[in-house]
Tab-separated table of C-alpha atoms in Angstrom:
chain	number	residue	atom	x	y	z
A	1	MET	CA	-8.526	18.343	11.311
A	2	LYS	CA	-10.888	20.551	13.288
A	3	GLN	CA	-9.654	24.127	13.626
A	4	ILE	CA	-6.499	23.560	11.625
A	5	GLU	CA	-7.732	21.789	8.454
A	6	MET	CA	-5.951	18.462	8.220
A	7	LYS	CA	-6.350	15.339	6.141
A	8	GLN	CA	-6.423	11.558	6.288
A	9	LYS	CA	-4.349	9.206	4.225
A	10	PHE	CA	-2.141	6.026	3.982
A	11	LEU	CA	1.508	5.199	3.073
A	12	VAL	CA	2.564	6.084	-0.595
A	13	ILE	CA	4.825	7.926	-3.075
A	14	ILE	CA	4.037	10.799	-5.388
A	15	LEU	CA	6.447	11.863	-8.096
A	16	ILE	CA	5.523	15.200	-9.614
A	17	ILE	CA	7.504	14.614	-12.760
A	18	GLY	CA	6.002	15.263	-16.278
A	19	ALA	CA	4.081	13.090	-18.570
A	20	GLY	CA	5.891	10.093	-19.916
A	21	LEU	CA	8.358	9.881	-17.033
A	22	PHE	CA	6.690	6.998	-15.286
A	23	THR	CA	6.746	4.330	-18.012
A	24	ALA	CA	9.739	2.562	-19.486
A	25	CYS	CA	7.617	1.052	-22.231
A	26	THR	CA	4.039	1.421	-23.456
A	27	PHE	CA	1.235	-0.986	-22.635
A	28	ASP	CA	0.855	-1.745	-26.363
A	29	ASP	CA	4.495	-2.765	-26.598
A	30	PHE	CA	4.195	-4.833	-23.444
A	31	GLU	CA	1.049	-6.597	-24.585
A	32	ALA	CA	2.593	-7.343	-27.976
A	33	GLU	CA	5.789	-8.797	-26.491
A	34	PRO	CA	5.271	-9.290	-22.749
A	35	ASP	CA	8.330	-11.504	-22.400
A	36	ASN	CA	10.582	-8.712	-23.663
A	37	TRP	CA	9.889	-6.356	-20.773
A	38	LYS	CA	12.818	-5.981	-18.405
A	39	PRO	CA	13.375	-3.524	-15.544
A	40	GLN	CA	15.580	-0.556	-16.387
A	41	THR	CA	17.684	1.340	-13.868
A	42	GLU	CA	18.617	5.015	-14.075
A	43	ILE	CA	20.854	7.057	-11.790
A	44	TRP	CA	19.195	10.168	-10.381
A	45	THR	CA	20.714	13.014	-8.407
A	46	VAL	CA	18.076	14.417	-6.072
A	47	THR	CA	17.841	17.084	-3.366
A	48	ILE	CA	15.575	16.395	-0.367
A	49	GLU	CA	14.217	19.373	1.600
A	50	PRO	CA	14.349	19.467	5.433
A	51	GLU	CA	10.624	19.322	6.314
A	52	PHE	CA	7.954	16.766	5.498
A	53	VAL	CA	4.887	17.573	3.402
A	54	ILE	CA	1.554	15.768	3.069
A	55	GLY	CA	1.027	13.880	-0.172
A	56	ASN	CA	-1.956	12.303	-1.901
A	57	SER	CA	-1.988	8.684	-2.894
A	58	CYS	CA	-1.459	8.101	-6.624
A	59	TRP	CA	-1.667	4.308	-6.591
A	60	GLY	CA	-3.347	1.625	-4.529
A	61	ASN	CA	-6.930	0.660	-3.872
A	62	TYR	CA	-7.607	3.087	-1.020
A	63	PRO	CA	-6.737	6.761	-1.592
A	64	ILE	CA	-5.042	8.282	1.430
A	65	GLN	CA	-2.526	10.929	2.465
A	66	VAL	CA	0.762	10.479	4.289
A	67	PRO	CA	3.886	12.458	5.206
A	68	GLN	CA	6.361	12.571	2.329
A	69	MET	CA	9.804	13.941	1.493
A	70	GLU	CA	9.851	16.805	-0.993
A	71	GLY	CA	12.671	17.840	-3.280
A	72	HIS	CA	13.732	17.910	-6.916
A	73	ILE	CA	15.628	15.826	-9.431
A	74	GLU	CA	18.771	17.551	-10.662
A	75	ASN	CA	19.554	15.109	-13.423
A	76	SER	CA	18.375	11.835	-14.917
A	77	ASP	CA	17.739	10.493	-18.398
A	78	HIS	CA	14.504	12.544	-18.341
A	79	THR	CA	15.910	15.842	-17.096
A	80	LYS	CA	18.230	17.079	-19.814
A	81	LYS	CA	17.902	20.614	-18.534
A	82	GLY	CA	16.331	22.248	-15.518
A	83	GLU	CA	15.027	20.581	-12.355
A	84	ILE	CA	11.870	18.558	-11.793
A	85	PRO	CA	9.920	18.554	-8.485
A	86	VAL	CA	9.607	15.163	-6.842
A	87	ARG	CA	8.077	13.593	-3.742
A	88	PHE	CA	8.933	10.302	-2.060
A	89	CYS	CA	7.302	8.320	0.692
A	90	ILE	CA	9.315	8.793	3.899
A	91	ASN	CA	10.737	5.247	3.663
A	92	GLU	CA	10.593	4.873	-0.116
A	93	ILE	CA	14.330	5.132	-0.816
A	94	SER	CA	15.841	1.859	0.360
A	95	GLY	CA	18.914	2.416	2.529
A	96	PHE	CA	18.134	6.085	3.239
A	97	PHE	CA	16.959	7.394	6.628
A	98	PHE	CA	15.317	10.822	6.498
A	99	LYS	CA	15.766	13.101	9.502
A	100	GLU	CA	13.931	16.409	9.584
A	101	GLY	CA	16.027	19.552	9.722
A	102	TYR	CA	18.562	18.416	7.123
A	103	ARG	CA	18.801	19.112	3.417
A	104	TYR	CA	20.169	16.078	1.600
A	105	ARG	CA	21.715	15.669	-1.813
A	106	LEU	CA	21.555	12.040	-2.906
A	107	LYS	CA	22.505	9.797	-5.759
A	108	ILE	CA	19.867	7.067	-6.101
A	109	GLU	CA	19.034	4.154	-8.376
A	110	ALA	CA	15.551	4.396	-9.914
A	111	THR	CA	14.361	1.050	-11.307
A	112	THR	CA	11.212	0.700	-13.383
A	113	THR	CA	8.509	-1.720	-12.269
A	114	ASN	CA	6.269	-3.969	-14.342
A	115	PRO	CA	3.790	-1.616	-16.128
A	116	MET	CA	1.071	-4.264	-15.986
A	117	ILE	CA	0.923	-3.986	-12.193
A	118	MET	CA	-1.629	-1.223	-11.891
A	119	ASP	CA	-1.712	-0.639	-8.122
A	120	GLY	CA	1.957	0.035	-7.548
A	121	PRO	CA	4.620	2.697	-8.074
A	122	ALA	CA	6.320	3.134	-11.435
A	123	TYR	CA	9.781	3.019	-9.812
A	124	THR	CA	11.548	1.493	-6.864
A	125	PHE	CA	14.411	3.480	-5.329
A	126	LYS	CA	17.700	2.551	-3.698
A	127	LEU	CA	20.317	4.824	-2.171
A	128	LYS	CA	23.593	4.785	-4.038
A	129	GLU	CA	25.441	7.627	-2.288
A	130	VAL	CA	24.821	10.533	0.095
A	131	LEU	CA	26.534	13.426	-1.694
A	132	SER	CA	25.988	16.038	1.029
A	133	THR	CA	24.087	16.672	4.282
A	134	GLN	CA	23.374	20.227	5.461
A	135	HIS	CA	21.689	21.083	8.752
A	136	VAL	CA	19.201	23.938	8.191
A	137	GLY	CA	16.644	23.302	10.957
A	138	ILE	CA	12.847	23.371	10.754
A	139	ARG	CA	10.314	26.172	11.039
A	140	THR	CA	9.387	27.084	14.640
A	141	GLU	CA	7.463	30.344	14.167
A	142	GLY	CA	3.968	29.996	15.634
A	143	ARG	CA	4.732	26.545	17.076
A	144	ARG	CA	2.609	25.434	20.016
A	145	GLU	CA	2.420	22.258	22.090
A	146	VAL	CA	-0.612	20.417	23.392
A	147	THR	CA	-0.963	17.198	25.407
A	148	MET	CA	-3.819	15.053	24.139
A	149	ASP	CA	-5.560	11.758	24.725
A	150	LEU	CA	-5.955	10.154	21.291
A	151	GLN	CA	-7.686	7.072	19.966
A	152	ARG	CA	-8.594	5.553	16.626
A	153	ILE	CA	-12.257	6.062	15.667
A	154	MET	CA	-14.403	4.179	13.168
A	155	MET	CA	-17.435	6.322	12.294
A	156	LYS	CA	-20.538	5.087	10.505
A	157	PRO	CA	-23.504	7.232	9.443
A	158	ILE	CA	-27.031	6.514	10.645
A	159	GLY	CA	-30.215	7.274	8.782
A	160	PRO	CA	-32.080	6.092	5.686
A	161	ASP	CA	-28.878	5.884	3.601
A	162	PRO	CA	-26.244	4.518	6.031
A	163	ASN	CA	-23.450	4.108	3.489
A	164	GLY	CA	-19.882	5.118	4.234
A	165	LEU	CA	-17.144	4.479	6.765
A	166	LEU	CA	-14.478	6.788	8.192
A	167	PHE	CA	-11.313	5.918	10.107
A	168	PHE	CA	-9.488	8.741	11.869
A	169	ILE	CA	-7.686	9.721	15.072
A	170	CYS	CA	-9.618	11.836	17.578
A	171	GLY	CA	-7.579	13.862	20.053
A	172	ASN	CA	-8.877	15.585	23.182
A	173	ALA	CA	-6.648	18.064	25.005
A	174	ILE	CA	-6.241	16.954	28.621
A	175	ASP	CA	-7.161	20.459	29.823
A	176	GLY	CA	-10.428	20.306	27.842
A	177	SER	CA	-9.467	23.254	25.643
A	178	GLU	CA	-9.886	21.603	22.219
A	179	THR	CA	-10.800	18.479	20.260
A	180	LEU	CA	-9.000	17.788	16.977
A	181	ASN	CA	-9.454	15.102	14.332
A	182	PHE	CA	-6.458	13.751	12.426
A	183	GLY	CA	-6.013	11.388	9.509
A	184	LEU	CA	-4.569	7.970	10.397
A	185	TYR	CA	-1.104	8.958	9.139
A	186	GLU	CA	-1.288	12.715	9.506
A	187	ILE	CA	0.795	12.996	12.680
A	188	TYR	CA	4.486	12.820	11.849
A	189	GLY	CA	6.201	10.133	13.922
A	190	ALA	CA	3.005	8.151	14.472
A	191	ASN	CA	1.259	5.285	12.713
A	192	ASP	CA	-2.000	3.358	12.821
A	193	GLU	CA	-0.480	0.406	14.736
A	194	MET	CA	0.013	2.630	17.788
A	195	PHE	CA	-3.780	2.628	18.162
A	196	HIS	CA	-4.706	-0.912	17.161
A	197	LYS	CA	-2.442	-3.895	16.745
A	198	TYR	CA	-2.970	-7.573	15.979
A	199	ASP	CA	-2.238	-9.877	18.921
A	200	LEU	CA	-1.028	-13.347	17.954
A	201	ALA	CA	-1.909	-14.878	21.314
A	202	SER	CA	-5.578	-13.856	21.232
A	203	GLU	CA	-5.806	-13.844	17.410
A	204	GLY	CA	-7.546	-10.497	17.606
A	205	TYR	CA	-6.808	-6.783	17.762
A	206	ASN	CA	-5.913	-4.768	20.816
A	207	PHE	CA	-7.132	-1.163	20.791
A	208	TYR	CA	-5.286	1.626	22.582
A	209	ASN	CA	-5.805	5.090	23.973
A	210	CYS	CA	-2.565	7.091	23.733
A	211	ARG	CA	-1.567	10.204	25.626
A	212	TRP	CA	0.917	12.203	23.544
A	213	ARG	CA	2.598	15.558	23.634
A	214	LEU	CA	2.126	17.058	20.163
A	215	SER	CA	3.579	20.099	18.453
A	216	ILE	CA	1.538	22.024	15.880
A	217	THR	CA	3.401	24.454	13.620
A	218	PRO	CA	1.916	26.687	10.891
A	219	ALA	CA	3.540	26.201	7.486
A	220	GLU	CA	4.776	29.132	5.401
A	221	CYS	CA	2.567	27.881	2.584
A	222	PRO	CA	0.115	24.955	2.246
A	223	ILE	CA	1.994	21.662	2.368
A	224	GLN	CA	-0.818	19.943	0.453
A	225	GLY	CA	-4.052	21.489	-0.789
A	226	LYS	CA	-5.410	23.518	2.148
A	227	HIS	CA	-3.192	21.695	4.628
A	228	GLN	CA	-1.624	24.599	6.562
A	229	TYR	CA	-0.009	22.932	9.582
A	230	ARG	CA	2.589	20.318	10.454
A	231	VAL	CA	1.691	18.087	13.398
A	232	ARG	CA	4.450	16.080	15.082
A	233	LYS	CA	4.461	13.531	17.898
A	234	GLU	CA	6.999	14.845	20.404
A	235	GLU	CA	6.526	12.358	23.250
A	236	MET	CA	4.564	9.209	24.064
A	237	ILE	CA	3.392	9.746	27.665
A	238	SER	CA	1.194	6.674	28.118
A	239	GLN	CA	-0.697	3.937	26.296
A	240	ARG	CA	-3.519	1.767	27.642
A	241	VAL	CA	-5.803	-0.922	26.238
A	242	ILE	CA	-9.434	0.118	25.717
A	243	PRO	CA	-12.594	-1.839	24.744
A	244	GLU	CA	-13.057	-2.319	21.017
A	245	ASP	CA	-16.634	-0.987	21.050
A	246	SER	CA	-15.423	2.368	22.407
A	247	CYS	CA	-13.801	2.977	18.997
A	248	LEU	CA	-17.069	2.650	17.035
A	249	VAL	CA	-19.165	5.804	16.644
A	250	PHE	CA	-22.547	6.098	14.906
A	251	ALA	CA	-23.267	9.647	13.771
A	252	PRO	CA	-26.110	11.458	12.001
A	253	LYS	CA	-25.475	11.958	8.304
A	254	GLU	CA	-24.813	15.703	8.730
A	255	GLU	CA	-22.155	15.096	11.398
A	256	PHE	CA	-20.599	12.282	9.358
A	257	GLU	CA	-20.345	14.512	6.278
A	258	ALA	CA	-18.854	17.365	8.332
A	259	VAL	CA	-16.066	15.114	9.652
A	260	GLU	CA	-15.537	13.647	6.187
A	261	SER	CA	-15.106	17.100	4.602
A	262	GLU	CA	-12.746	18.069	7.429
A	263	LEU	CA	-10.496	15.061	6.825
A	264	TYR	CA	-10.570	15.338	3.011
A	265	LEU	CA	-9.723	18.991	2.371
A	266	TYR	CA	-8.009	18.869	-1.051
């Protein structure tokens, strides 16, 4: 993100748990007796912290970053002593609704997935019990608000080597004070479908310009790599359909690479 170093990414889960935690059986064992593999369920006690973080994709075909819940595992079959950091996709725990500002202590079911499915998570999660909910609020120091017109941009480089494609959200402050670029899922409370959505009647996509009131709050420490800020959608003010070709931008290679490095600050 221009001026505040943000990143682009898609919906996903990262578990920062040690080696060996993610597999219930080895590939050798599975290949030798594939019919013997069965899902295994463990009971985990986890604490979820009150503010979202930005997490890298660890599975899937298209690496991206998305808001995630951060916390730690207190106990499981793998945590005989001590606590292990963990991250979940915002909607990854079935039956659990995360609301910022609250610290949760949960009991969840963690079920292993087929290890031969390469582009998927190692576990699926289901809420078993909410053990406690504590309101602690979110950080407000340094918080500012800005009203912006935003739209989804597809950028292609021009020149002798026109390879590459970038998708991102470009926001222009309505008072002309700043222009910021965001990853497709970087703004908490927003998603890609707010900017382009398939229309069954026309069998095509509608593209939208959105006017939002955003809040931008510095984090006490980087929430992912060099990612220093949390951006939240506070209010949808308006939304209007725009021509599809207004979303396509051709840029010189130098400009393309500058935007790319801005959106992928690891």
